[in-house]
Amino acid sequence: MRDEHALLPLRAFLGGTFIYAGVSKLFDTHYLDGTSALGVHAQMVNAAATSPIGPLVSLAADHATVAGLAIAFGEVAVGLATLLGLFTRLAALGGVVLSLSFFLAVSWATRPYYFGADIVFVFAWTPLLIAGDAGVLSLGARLRAKAQDDAGRRTVLLSGLIAGAAAVAGVTAGSVLALARRPARSAAKPASHVIAAVDDVAVGSSKSFTMPNGTPAHLLRPAPDTFLAYNAACSHQGCPVSYVGPGFRCPCHGATYDENGQVTGGPAPAPLVKIPVEVVEGRVVLA
């Protein structure tokens, strides 16, 4: 492999990863749902508690829909530009800014630091920021070559206008899609939502269930007359925790909680969110 091709694997990985990250957010039904513990609003609120840029994260949380869409489309734009070799250094700068923001907001509390992927992405973008794409498989290099004559300049201008129109159409369509995929808020009263029959949950066991807004949760029965319920979202990065008896464990970064939802280990900055429940006529329901 020639020297100028050395950065192609890195371009492919970073570009593909950022496109996947942005698109997956747009297709996630919980991402823009302000009531979901798995949504961007809840993640920002949790992150602000431990982040060194907490006030900025809290400000973004106050405008979570706009901030969430900006993050998703920013990732897609950075990924596409990197793969196509279009304004590669600028795209790499965008990648550094996004990754550094994620590190300061989300991964700051991760211990040891190398458990968090965001800091790795910050440094992974720096070769492209310094060296660019070296003109290899680069749309930008081809456009610059065509711009050497008047006809080429007209072609570049027309291409820019088309690309701009396509970008606006893509952002509009993606925003509509993401907003439309938010779960509709249930009109039913929470108390009418049945979780399980009392006899279906053995003492010392748990049962997974889904909240009316689509959020995953866990119901515990630590004693014959005691039922506890918790939102399944880890307070670290929102990954769904698993019940491992007598507590919970996050499969993403190893955070652990006891049966009362309190943090017992790992990077989680706050307890699990408790869900009020009660027993009515032999059934456990939302209180």
PDB file of C-alpha atoms in Angstrom:
ATOM      1  CA  MET A   1       0.000   0.000   0.000  1.00  0.00           C
ATOM      2  CA  ARG A   2       1.398   3.399  -0.973  1.00  0.00           C
ATOM      3  CA  ASP A   3       1.835   6.041   1.732  1.00  0.00           C
ATOM      4  CA  GLU A   4      -1.029   8.172   0.437  1.00  0.00           C
ATOM      5  CA  HIS A   5      -3.393   5.195   0.858  1.00  0.00           C
ATOM      6  CA  ALA A   6      -2.472   4.611   4.504  1.00  0.00           C
ATOM      7  CA  LEU A   7      -5.399   6.632   5.850  1.00  0.00           C
ATOM      8  CA  LEU A   8      -8.087   4.888   3.786  1.00  0.00           C
ATOM      9  CA  PRO A   9      -8.929   2.265   6.465  1.00  0.00           C
ATOM     10  CA  LEU A  10      -9.266   5.010   9.076  1.00  0.00           C
ATOM     11  CA  ARG A  11     -11.474   7.082   6.760  1.00  0.00           C
ATOM     12  CA  ALA A  12     -13.686   4.082   6.082  1.00  0.00           C
ATOM     13  CA  PHE A  13     -14.046   3.209   9.765  1.00  0.00           C
ATOM     14  CA  LEU A  14     -14.666   6.736  11.057  1.00  0.00           C
ATOM     15  CA  GLY A  15     -16.931   7.707   8.169  1.00  0.00           C
ATOM     16  CA  GLY A  16     -19.010   4.539   8.382  1.00  0.00           C
ATOM     17  CA  THR A  17     -19.234   4.683  12.177  1.00  0.00           C
ATOM     18  CA  PHE A  18     -20.420   8.295  12.278  1.00  0.00           C
ATOM     19  CA  ILE A  19     -23.001   7.705   9.532  1.00  0.00           C
ATOM     20  CA  TYR A  20     -24.304   4.680  11.423  1.00  0.00           C
ATOM     21  CA  ALA A  21     -24.402   6.636  14.698  1.00  0.00           C
ATOM     22  CA  GLY A  22     -26.361   9.514  13.182  1.00  0.00           C
ATOM     23  CA  VAL A  23     -28.820   7.379  11.229  1.00  0.00           C
ATOM     24  CA  SER A  24     -29.473   5.075  14.201  1.00  0.00           C
ATOM     25  CA  LYS A  25     -30.423   8.115  16.282  1.00  0.00           C
ATOM     26  CA  LEU A  26     -32.883   9.317  13.655  1.00  0.00           C
ATOM     27  CA  PHE A  27     -34.551   5.892  13.529  1.00  0.00           C
ATOM     28  CA  ASP A  28     -34.629   5.448  17.319  1.00  0.00           C
ATOM     29  CA  THR A  29     -38.189   5.992  18.548  1.00  0.00           C
ATOM     30  CA  HIS A  30     -36.938   7.082  21.987  1.00  0.00           C
ATOM     31  CA  TYR A  31     -34.212   9.504  20.896  1.00  0.00           C
ATOM     32  CA  LEU A  32     -36.351  12.650  20.718  1.00  0.00           C
ATOM     33  CA  ASP A  33     -38.925  11.528  23.294  1.00  0.00           C
ATOM     34  CA  GLY A  34     -38.591  13.925  26.206  1.00  0.00           C
ATOM     35  CA  THR A  35     -40.379  11.498  28.548  1.00  0.00           C
ATOM     36  CA  SER A  36     -38.139   8.506  27.816  1.00  0.00           C
ATOM     37  CA  ALA A  37     -35.149   7.663  29.997  1.00  0.00           C
ATOM     38  CA  LEU A  38     -33.446   6.446  26.812  1.00  0.00           C
ATOM     39  CA  GLY A  39     -33.952   9.769  25.008  1.00  0.00           C
ATOM     40  CA  VAL A  40     -31.373  12.458  24.382  1.00  0.00           C
ATOM     41  CA  HIS A  41     -33.014  14.769  26.949  1.00  0.00           C
ATOM     42  CA  ALA A  42     -32.641  12.251  29.775  1.00  0.00           C
ATOM     43  CA  GLN A  43     -29.079  11.435  28.718  1.00  0.00           C
ATOM     44  CA  MET A  44     -28.122  15.108  28.761  1.00  0.00           C
ATOM     45  CA  VAL A  45     -29.726  15.676  32.169  1.00  0.00           C
ATOM     46  CA  ASN A  46     -27.833  12.690  33.606  1.00  0.00           C
ATOM     47  CA  ALA A  47     -24.565  13.735  31.990  1.00  0.00           C
ATOM     48  CA  ALA A  48     -24.794  17.332  33.246  1.00  0.00           C
ATOM     49  CA  ALA A  49     -24.456  16.138  36.848  1.00  0.00           C
ATOM     50  CA  THR A  50     -20.843  14.982  36.379  1.00  0.00           C
ATOM     51  CA  SER A  51     -19.687  16.823  33.263  1.00  0.00           C
ATOM     52  CA  PRO A  52     -17.072  19.607  33.496  1.00  0.00           C
ATOM     53  CA  ILE A  53     -19.230  21.495  30.987  1.00  0.00           C
ATOM     54  CA  GLY A  54     -22.422  20.797  32.936  1.00  0.00           C
ATOM     55  CA  PRO A  55     -24.025  24.237  32.339  1.00  0.00           C
ATOM     56  CA  LEU A  56     -23.636  23.848  28.560  1.00  0.00           C
ATOM     57  CA  VAL A  57     -25.052  20.322  28.687  1.00  0.00           C
ATOM     58  CA  SER A  58     -28.002  21.564  30.757  1.00  0.00           C
ATOM     59  CA  LEU A  59     -28.602  24.352  28.240  1.00  0.00           C
ATOM     60  CA  ALA A  60     -28.615  21.768  25.441  1.00  0.00           C
ATOM     61  CA  ALA A  61     -31.043  19.644  27.478  1.00  0.00           C
ATOM     62  CA  ASP A  62     -33.443  22.594  27.613  1.00  0.00           C
ATOM     63  CA  HIS A  63     -33.506  22.468  23.808  1.00  0.00           C
ATOM     64  CA  ALA A  64     -33.097  18.711  23.475  1.00  0.00           C
ATOM     65  CA  THR A  65     -34.961  18.291  20.179  1.00  0.00           C
ATOM     66  CA  VAL A  66     -32.853  20.876  18.343  1.00  0.00           C
ATOM     67  CA  ALA A  67     -29.632  19.694  19.988  1.00  0.00           C
ATOM     68  CA  GLY A  68     -30.454  16.052  19.307  1.00  0.00           C
ATOM     69  CA  LEU A  69     -31.154  16.671  15.631  1.00  0.00           C
ATOM     70  CA  ALA A  70     -27.981  18.765  15.323  1.00  0.00           C
ATOM     71  CA  ILE A  71     -25.922  15.924  16.792  1.00  0.00           C
ATOM     72  CA  ALA A  72     -27.484  13.285  14.534  1.00  0.00           C
ATOM     73  CA  PHE A  73     -27.159  15.291  11.330  1.00  0.00           C
ATOM     74  CA  GLY A  74     -23.687  16.452  12.354  1.00  0.00           C
ATOM     75  CA  GLU A  75     -22.577  12.838  12.634  1.00  0.00           C
ATOM     76  CA  VAL A  76     -24.089  11.950   9.256  1.00  0.00           C
ATOM     77  CA  ALA A  77     -22.522  14.994   7.561  1.00  0.00           C
ATOM     78  CA  VAL A  78     -19.088  14.305   9.056  1.00  0.00           C
ATOM     79  CA  GLY A  79     -19.301  10.637   8.102  1.00  0.00           C
ATOM     80  CA  LEU A  80     -20.385  11.268   4.506  1.00  0.00           C
ATOM     81  CA  ALA A  81     -17.784  13.973   3.917  1.00  0.00           C
ATOM     82  CA  THR A  82     -15.066  11.702   5.298  1.00  0.00           C
ATOM     83  CA  LEU A  83     -16.048   8.761   3.094  1.00  0.00           C
ATOM     84  CA  LEU A  84     -16.374  10.934  -0.018  1.00  0.00           C
ATOM     85  CA  GLY A  85     -13.205  12.915   0.616  1.00  0.00           C
ATOM     86  CA  LEU A  86     -15.076  16.213   0.546  1.00  0.00           C
ATOM     87  CA  PHE A  87     -13.612  18.961   2.772  1.00  0.00           C
ATOM     88  CA  THR A  88     -11.883  16.154   4.654  1.00  0.00           C
ATOM     89  CA  ARG A  89      -9.966  18.342   7.118  1.00  0.00           C
ATOM     90  CA  LEU A  90     -13.137  20.286   7.946  1.00  0.00           C
ATOM     91  CA  ALA A  91     -15.021  17.005   8.393  1.00  0.00           C
ATOM     92  CA  ALA A  92     -12.253  15.732  10.658  1.00  0.00           C
ATOM     93  CA  LEU A  93     -12.477  18.920  12.710  1.00  0.00           C
ATOM     94  CA  GLY A  94     -16.202  18.277  13.073  1.00  0.00           C
ATOM     95  CA  GLY A  95     -15.409  14.730  14.174  1.00  0.00           C
ATOM     96  CA  VAL A  96     -12.973  15.998  16.803  1.00  0.00           C
ATOM     97  CA  VAL A  97     -15.497  18.529  18.124  1.00  0.00           C
ATOM     98  CA  LEU A  98     -18.308  15.967  18.321  1.00  0.00           C
ATOM     99  CA  SER A  99     -16.111  13.305  19.930  1.00  0.00           C
ATOM    100  CA  LEU A 100     -14.638  15.766  22.418  1.00  0.00           C
ATOM    101  CA  SER A 101     -18.136  16.961  23.311  1.00  0.00           C
ATOM    102  CA  PHE A 102     -19.252  13.371  23.908  1.00  0.00           C
ATOM    103  CA  PHE A 103     -16.167  12.746  26.051  1.00  0.00           C
ATOM    104  CA  LEU A 104     -16.703  15.829  28.220  1.00  0.00           C
ATOM    105  CA  ALA A 105     -20.453  15.309  28.510  1.00  0.00           C
ATOM    106  CA  VAL A 106     -20.944  11.538  28.600  1.00  0.00           C
ATOM    107  CA  SER A 107     -17.675   9.696  29.198  1.00  0.00           C
ATOM    108  CA  TRP A 108     -16.067  12.096  31.667  1.00  0.00           C
ATOM    109  CA  ALA A 109     -17.081  10.009  34.679  1.00  0.00           C
ATOM    110  CA  THR A 110     -15.901   6.715  33.150  1.00  0.00           C
ATOM    111  CA  ARG A 111     -13.116   5.153  35.218  1.00  0.00           C
ATOM    112  CA  PRO A 112     -10.553   4.221  34.099  1.00  0.00           C
ATOM    113  CA  TYR A 113     -10.700   6.669  31.226  1.00  0.00           C
ATOM    114  CA  TYR A 114      -9.809   4.100  28.551  1.00  0.00           C
ATOM    115  CA  PHE A 115     -13.122   2.320  29.105  1.00  0.00           C
ATOM    116  CA  GLY A 116     -14.776   5.232  27.301  1.00  0.00           C
ATOM    117  CA  ALA A 117     -14.574   5.160  23.498  1.00  0.00           C
ATOM    118  CA  ASP A 118     -15.087   8.899  22.973  1.00  0.00           C
ATOM    119  CA  ILE A 119     -11.552   9.926  23.937  1.00  0.00           C
ATOM    120  CA  VAL A 120     -10.213   7.340  21.464  1.00  0.00           C
ATOM    121  CA  PHE A 121     -12.313   8.859  18.672  1.00  0.00           C
ATOM    122  CA  VAL A 122     -10.928  12.309  19.482  1.00  0.00           C
ATOM    123  CA  PHE A 123      -7.401  11.143  18.726  1.00  0.00           C
ATOM    124  CA  ALA A 124      -8.481   8.873  15.852  1.00  0.00           C
ATOM    125  CA  TRP A 125      -9.675  11.949  13.946  1.00  0.00           C
ATOM    126  CA  THR A 126      -6.384  13.853  14.312  1.00  0.00           C
ATOM    127  CA  PRO A 127      -4.489  12.133  11.423  1.00  0.00           C
ATOM    128  CA  LEU A 128      -7.222  13.193   9.002  1.00  0.00           C
ATOM    129  CA  LEU A 129      -7.284  16.662  10.541  1.00  0.00           C
ATOM    130  CA  ILE A 130      -3.539  17.000   9.944  1.00  0.00           C
ATOM    131  CA  ALA A 131      -3.083  15.170   6.630  1.00  0.00           C
ATOM    132  CA  GLY A 132      -6.495  15.336   4.980  1.00  0.00           C
ATOM    133  CA  ASP A 133      -7.292  12.678   2.371  1.00  0.00           C
ATOM    134  CA  ALA A 134      -4.116  13.125   0.248  1.00  0.00           C
ATOM    135  CA  GLY A 135      -6.342  13.296  -2.839  1.00  0.00           C
ATOM    136  CA  VAL A 136      -7.023   9.536  -2.710  1.00  0.00           C
ATOM    137  CA  LEU A 137     -10.593   8.539  -3.610  1.00  0.00           C
ATOM    138  CA  SER A 138     -11.435  12.165  -3.008  1.00  0.00           C
ATOM    139  CA  LEU A 139     -14.432  13.929  -4.491  1.00  0.00           C
ATOM    140  CA  GLY A 140     -12.945  17.213  -3.339  1.00  0.00           C
ATOM    141  CA  ALA A 141      -9.763  16.605  -5.342  1.00  0.00           C
ATOM    142  CA  ARG A 142     -11.758  15.853  -8.468  1.00  0.00           C
ATOM    143  CA  LEU A 143     -13.852  18.981  -8.101  1.00  0.00           C
ATOM    144  CA  ARG A 144     -10.740  21.087  -7.631  1.00  0.00           C
ATOM    145  CA  ALA A 145      -9.254  19.610 -10.793  1.00  0.00           C
ATOM    146  CA  LYS A 146     -12.380  20.434 -12.790  1.00  0.00           C
ATOM    147  CA  ALA A 147     -12.382  23.986 -11.455  1.00  0.00           C
ATOM    148  CA  GLN A 148      -9.248  24.815 -13.441  1.00  0.00           C
ATOM    149  CA  ASP A 149     -11.310  26.068 -16.384  1.00  0.00           C
ATOM    150  CA  ASP A 150     -14.462  28.186 -16.683  1.00  0.00           C
ATOM    151  CA  ALA A 151     -16.650  25.234 -17.638  1.00  0.00           C
ATOM    152  CA  GLY A 152     -15.305  23.367 -14.660  1.00  0.00           C
ATOM    153  CA  ARG A 153     -16.122  26.255 -12.349  1.00  0.00           C
ATOM    154  CA  ARG A 154     -19.691  26.265 -13.622  1.00  0.00           C
ATOM    155  CA  THR A 155     -19.868  22.531 -13.034  1.00  0.00           C
ATOM    156  CA  VAL A 156     -18.584  22.933  -9.497  1.00  0.00           C
ATOM    157  CA  LEU A 157     -21.081  25.744  -8.800  1.00  0.00           C
ATOM    158  CA  LEU A 158     -23.956  23.674 -10.164  1.00  0.00           C
ATOM    159  CA  SER A 159     -22.787  20.656  -8.164  1.00  0.00           C
ATOM    160  CA  GLY A 160     -22.652  22.794  -5.039  1.00  0.00           C
ATOM    161  CA  LEU A 161     -26.177  24.056  -5.571  1.00  0.00           C
ATOM    162  CA  ILE A 162     -27.446  20.530  -6.140  1.00  0.00           C
ATOM    163  CA  ALA A 163     -25.596  19.249  -3.086  1.00  0.00           C
ATOM    164  CA  GLY A 164     -26.972  22.097  -0.973  1.00  0.00           C
ATOM    165  CA  ALA A 165     -30.530  21.433  -2.121  1.00  0.00           C
ATOM    166  CA  ALA A 166     -30.082  17.713  -1.440  1.00  0.00           C
ATOM    167  CA  ALA A 167     -28.699  18.476   2.030  1.00  0.00           C
ATOM    168  CA  VAL A 168     -31.664  20.722   2.883  1.00  0.00           C
ATOM    169  CA  ALA A 169     -34.091  18.085   1.613  1.00  0.00           C
ATOM    170  CA  GLY A 170     -32.262  15.392   3.585  1.00  0.00           C
ATOM    171  CA  VAL A 171     -32.280  17.389   6.813  1.00  0.00           C
ATOM    172  CA  THR A 172     -35.963  18.199   6.402  1.00  0.00           C
ATOM    173  CA  ALA A 173     -36.925  14.619   5.609  1.00  0.00           C
ATOM    174  CA  GLY A 174     -34.765  13.240   8.414  1.00  0.00           C
ATOM    175  CA  SER A 175     -36.192  15.687  10.941  1.00  0.00           C
ATOM    176  CA  VAL A 176     -39.753  14.818   9.964  1.00  0.00           C
ATOM    177  CA  LEU A 177     -38.911  11.122  10.192  1.00  0.00           C
ATOM    178  CA  ALA A 178     -37.272  11.441  13.610  1.00  0.00           C
ATOM    179  CA  LEU A 179     -40.092  13.562  15.013  1.00  0.00           C
ATOM    180  CA  ALA A 180     -42.756  11.295  13.561  1.00  0.00           C
ATOM    181  CA  ARG A 181     -41.153   8.214  15.124  1.00  0.00           C
ATOM    182  CA  ARG A 182     -41.448   9.571  18.650  1.00  0.00           C
ATOM    183  CA  PRO A 183     -43.884   7.423  20.616  1.00  0.00           C
ATOM    184  CA  ALA A 184     -47.295   8.979  21.011  1.00  0.00           C
ATOM    185  CA  ARG A 185     -48.016   9.781  24.637  1.00  0.00           C
ATOM    186  CA  SER A 186     -50.610   7.490  26.047  1.00  0.00           C
ATOM    187  CA  ALA A 187     -53.885   9.070  27.072  1.00  0.00           C
ATOM    188  CA  ALA A 188     -54.480   6.303  29.636  1.00  0.00           C
ATOM    189  CA  LYS A 189     -53.846   7.023  33.270  1.00  0.00           C
ATOM    190  CA  PRO A 190     -50.651   5.382  34.569  1.00  0.00           C
ATOM    191  CA  ALA A 191     -52.586   3.642  37.380  1.00  0.00           C
ATOM    192  CA  SER A 192     -54.531   1.677  34.766  1.00  0.00           C
ATOM    193  CA  HIS A 193     -51.379   0.140  33.319  1.00  0.00           C
ATOM    194  CA  VAL A 194     -51.087  -3.434  34.567  1.00  0.00           C
ATOM    195  CA  ILE A 195     -47.536  -4.737  34.940  1.00  0.00           C
ATOM    196  CA  ALA A 196     -48.166  -8.291  36.133  1.00  0.00           C
ATOM    197  CA  ALA A 197     -50.328 -10.480  38.305  1.00  0.00           C
ATOM    198  CA  VAL A 198     -48.957 -10.823  41.836  1.00  0.00           C
ATOM    199  CA  ASP A 199     -48.760 -14.605  41.524  1.00  0.00           C
ATOM    200  CA  ASP A 200     -46.696 -14.339  38.329  1.00  0.00           C
ATOM    201  CA  VAL A 201     -43.720 -12.780  40.134  1.00  0.00           C
ATOM    202  CA  ALA A 202     -41.990 -15.095  42.584  1.00  0.00           C
ATOM    203  CA  VAL A 203     -40.363 -13.694  45.730  1.00  0.00           C
ATOM    204  CA  GLY A 204     -36.733 -12.832  44.980  1.00  0.00           C
ATOM    205  CA  SER A 205     -37.275 -12.626  41.217  1.00  0.00           C
ATOM    206  CA  SER A 206     -37.883  -9.897  38.662  1.00  0.00           C
ATOM    207  CA  LYS A 207     -40.008  -9.267  35.600  1.00  0.00           C
ATOM    208  CA  SER A 208     -39.228  -6.996  32.672  1.00  0.00           C
ATOM    209  CA  PHE A 209     -42.010  -4.757  31.388  1.00  0.00           C
ATOM    210  CA  THR A 210     -42.564  -1.740  29.189  1.00  0.00           C
ATOM    211  CA  MET A 211     -43.882   1.619  30.330  1.00  0.00           C
ATOM    212  CA  PRO A 212     -46.798   3.241  28.418  1.00  0.00           C
ATOM    213  CA  ASN A 213     -44.288   5.508  26.641  1.00  0.00           C
ATOM    214  CA  GLY A 214     -42.248   2.519  25.449  1.00  0.00           C
ATOM    215  CA  THR A 215     -39.478   2.776  28.050  1.00  0.00           C
ATOM    216  CA  PRO A 216     -38.147  -0.592  29.313  1.00  0.00           C
ATOM    217  CA  ALA A 217     -38.325  -1.228  33.061  1.00  0.00           C
ATOM    218  CA  HIS A 218     -37.940  -3.937  35.702  1.00  0.00           C
ATOM    219  CA  LEU A 219     -40.313  -5.091  38.448  1.00  0.00           C
ATOM    220  CA  LEU A 220     -38.780  -6.712  41.554  1.00  0.00           C
ATOM    221  CA  ARG A 221     -40.374  -8.660  44.405  1.00  0.00           C
ATOM    222  CA  PRO A 222     -37.752  -8.717  47.209  1.00  0.00           C
ATOM    223  CA  ALA A 223     -40.338  -9.749  49.834  1.00  0.00           C
ATOM    224  CA  PRO A 224     -43.829 -11.299  49.727  1.00  0.00           C
ATOM    225  CA  ASP A 225     -45.570  -7.960  50.266  1.00  0.00           C
ATOM    226  CA  THR A 226     -43.016  -5.695  48.562  1.00  0.00           C
ATOM    227  CA  PHE A 227     -42.812  -4.742  44.893  1.00  0.00           C
ATOM    228  CA  LEU A 228     -40.228  -2.312  43.461  1.00  0.00           C
ATOM    229  CA  ALA A 229     -39.957  -1.020  39.907  1.00  0.00           C
ATOM    230  CA  TYR A 230     -37.138   0.830  38.180  1.00  0.00           C
ATOM    231  CA  ASN A 231     -36.510   2.410  34.833  1.00  0.00           C
ATOM    232  CA  ALA A 232     -34.071   0.121  32.996  1.00  0.00           C
ATOM    233  CA  ALA A 233     -31.930   2.974  31.641  1.00  0.00           C
ATOM    234  CA  CYS A 234     -28.451   3.125  33.160  1.00  0.00           C
ATOM    235  CA  SER A 235     -27.721   6.611  34.463  1.00  0.00           C
ATOM    236  CA  HIS A 236     -24.326   6.541  32.749  1.00  0.00           C
ATOM    237  CA  GLN A 237     -25.206   6.426  29.058  1.00  0.00           C
ATOM    238  CA  GLY A 238     -28.765   5.111  29.000  1.00  0.00           C
ATOM    239  CA  CYS A 239     -28.026   1.468  28.140  1.00  0.00           C
ATOM    240  CA  PRO A 240     -30.738  -0.912  29.407  1.00  0.00           C
ATOM    241  CA  VAL A 241     -29.568  -2.675  32.560  1.00  0.00           C
ATOM    242  CA  SER A 242     -30.150  -6.364  33.259  1.00  0.00           C
ATOM    243  CA  TYR A 243     -31.362  -7.908  36.504  1.00  0.00           C
ATOM    244  CA  VAL A 244     -28.654 -10.238  37.835  1.00  0.00           C
ATOM    245  CA  GLY A 245     -30.105 -10.781  41.338  1.00  0.00           C
ATOM    246  CA  PRO A 246     -30.212  -9.256  43.770  1.00  0.00           C
ATOM    247  CA  GLY A 247     -29.366  -6.135  41.765  1.00  0.00           C
ATOM    248  CA  PHE A 248     -28.712  -4.822  38.273  1.00  0.00           C
ATOM    249  CA  ARG A 249     -25.766  -4.629  35.901  1.00  0.00           C
ATOM    250  CA  CYS A 250     -25.242  -2.501  32.802  1.00  0.00           C
ATOM    251  CA  PRO A 251     -23.810  -4.565  29.909  1.00  0.00           C
ATOM    252  CA  CYS A 252     -22.275  -1.526  28.215  1.00  0.00           C
ATOM    253  CA  HIS A 253     -19.761  -0.214  30.747  1.00  0.00           C
ATOM    254  CA  GLY A 254     -20.203  -2.401  33.819  1.00  0.00           C
ATOM    255  CA  ALA A 255     -22.182  -0.128  36.152  1.00  0.00           C
ATOM    256  CA  THR A 256     -23.904  -2.061  38.955  1.00  0.00           C
ATOM    257  CA  TYR A 257     -26.862  -1.256  41.208  1.00  0.00           C
ATOM    258  CA  ASP A 258     -28.422  -2.932  44.232  1.00  0.00           C
ATOM    259  CA  GLU A 259     -32.098  -3.951  44.509  1.00  0.00           C
ATOM    260  CA  ASN A 260     -32.909  -0.417  45.683  1.00  0.00           C
ATOM    261  CA  GLY A 261     -31.464   1.057  42.482  1.00  0.00           C
ATOM    262  CA  GLN A 262     -28.435   2.555  44.273  1.00  0.00           C
ATOM    263  CA  VAL A 263     -25.074   2.560  42.499  1.00  0.00           C
ATOM    264  CA  THR A 264     -22.672  -0.100  43.803  1.00  0.00           C
ATOM    265  CA  GLY A 265     -19.933   0.114  41.178  1.00  0.00           C
ATOM    266  CA  GLY A 266     -18.856   1.314  37.750  1.00  0.00           C
ATOM    267  CA  PRO A 267     -19.214   4.709  36.073  1.00  0.00           C
ATOM    268  CA  ALA A 268     -22.920   5.383  36.799  1.00  0.00           C
ATOM    269  CA  PRO A 269     -23.315   8.879  38.320  1.00  0.00           C
ATOM    270  CA  ALA A 270     -26.813   8.434  39.777  1.00  0.00           C
ATOM    271  CA  PRO A 271     -29.260   5.733  40.958  1.00  0.00           C
ATOM    272  CA  LEU A 272     -31.826   4.110  38.700  1.00  0.00           C
ATOM    273  CA  VAL A 273     -35.070   6.026  38.403  1.00  0.00           C
ATOM    274  CA  LYS A 274     -37.699   4.460  40.675  1.00  0.00           C
ATOM    275  CA  ILE A 275     -41.186   3.874  39.294  1.00  0.00           C
ATOM    276  CA  PRO A 276     -44.120   4.031  41.754  1.00  0.00           C
ATOM    277  CA  VAL A 277     -46.218   0.851  41.754  1.00  0.00           C
ATOM    278  CA  GLU A 278     -49.039  -0.589  43.854  1.00  0.00           C
ATOM    279  CA  VAL A 279     -51.052  -3.788  44.171  1.00  0.00           C
ATOM    280  CA  VAL A 280     -54.701  -3.561  43.147  1.00  0.00           C
ATOM    281  CA  GLU A 281     -56.953  -6.615  43.155  1.00  0.00           C
ATOM    282  CA  GLY A 282     -54.095  -9.060  42.861  1.00  0.00           C
ATOM    283  CA  ARG A 283     -52.292  -7.141  40.126  1.00  0.00           C
ATOM    284  CA  VAL A 284     -49.237  -4.882  40.204  1.00  0.00           C
ATOM    285  CA  VAL A 285     -49.999  -1.609  38.437  1.00  0.00           C
ATOM    286  CA  LEU A 286     -48.391   1.781  37.963  1.00  0.00           C
ATOM    287  CA  ALA A 287     -49.305   4.027  40.882  1.00  0.00           C
TER     288      ALA A 287
END
